[in-house]
Tab-separated table of C-alpha atoms in Angstrom:
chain	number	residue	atom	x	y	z
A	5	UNK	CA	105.638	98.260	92.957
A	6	UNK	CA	108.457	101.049	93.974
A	7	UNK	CA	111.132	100.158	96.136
A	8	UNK	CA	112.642	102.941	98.127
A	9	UNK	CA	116.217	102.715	98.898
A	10	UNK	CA	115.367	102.992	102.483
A	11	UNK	CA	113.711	99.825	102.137
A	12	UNK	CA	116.928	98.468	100.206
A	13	UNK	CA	118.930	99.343	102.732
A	14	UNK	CA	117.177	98.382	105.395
A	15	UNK	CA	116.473	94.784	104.095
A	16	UNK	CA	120.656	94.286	102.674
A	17	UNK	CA	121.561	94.891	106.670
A	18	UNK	CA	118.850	92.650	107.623
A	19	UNK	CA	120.377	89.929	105.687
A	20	UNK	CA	123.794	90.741	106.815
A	21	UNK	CA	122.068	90.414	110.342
A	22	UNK	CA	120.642	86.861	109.684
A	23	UNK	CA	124.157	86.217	107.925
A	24	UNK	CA	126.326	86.722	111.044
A	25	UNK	CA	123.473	84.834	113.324
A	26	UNK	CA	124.078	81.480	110.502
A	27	UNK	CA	127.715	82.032	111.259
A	28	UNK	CA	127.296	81.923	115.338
A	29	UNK	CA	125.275	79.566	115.416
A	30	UNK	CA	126.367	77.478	112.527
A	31	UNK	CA	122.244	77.043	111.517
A	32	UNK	CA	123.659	75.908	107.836
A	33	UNK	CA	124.686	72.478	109.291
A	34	UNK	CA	122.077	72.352	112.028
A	35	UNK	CA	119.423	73.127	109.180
A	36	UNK	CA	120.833	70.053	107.136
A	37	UNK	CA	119.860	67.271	110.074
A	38	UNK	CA	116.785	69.140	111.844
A	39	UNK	CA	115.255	71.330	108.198
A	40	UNK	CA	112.205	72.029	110.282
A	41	UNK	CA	113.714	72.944	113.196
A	42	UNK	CA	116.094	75.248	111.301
A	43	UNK	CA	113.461	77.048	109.340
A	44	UNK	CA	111.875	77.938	112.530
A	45	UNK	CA	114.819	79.389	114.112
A	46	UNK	CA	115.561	81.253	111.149
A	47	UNK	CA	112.126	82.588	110.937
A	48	UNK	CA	112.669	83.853	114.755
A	49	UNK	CA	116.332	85.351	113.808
A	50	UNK	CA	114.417	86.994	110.826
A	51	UNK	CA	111.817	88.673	113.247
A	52	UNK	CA	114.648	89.597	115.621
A	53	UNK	CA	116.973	91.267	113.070
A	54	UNK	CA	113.773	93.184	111.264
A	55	UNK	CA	112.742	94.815	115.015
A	56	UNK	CA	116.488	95.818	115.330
A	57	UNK	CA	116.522	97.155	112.232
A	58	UNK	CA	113.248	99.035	112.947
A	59	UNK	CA	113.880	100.559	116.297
């Protein structure tokens, strides 16, 4: 399986975008109380950051 830099690119500002989002919203210490919880907002901020990134 190839990876295009495009792709590399595209996924490194996706993480930067879910990085920033942990830091608003300080999910690291909310995910340490409500894990569930957490891992479903982060799987939201994950869709929301990847349709930024692909508009």
């Amino acid at each position: 399986m190839k990876i295009r830099e495009g792709s590399i690119q595209q996924h490194s500002g996706i993480f930067k975008c879910l990085l920033s989002r942990f830091q608003d919203q300080k999910l690291y210490l909310f995910s340490i109380k409500f894990e569930i919880k957490a891992r479903a907002i982060l799987e939201i901020s994950r869709l929301e950051c990847r349709k930024k990134f692909m508009n």
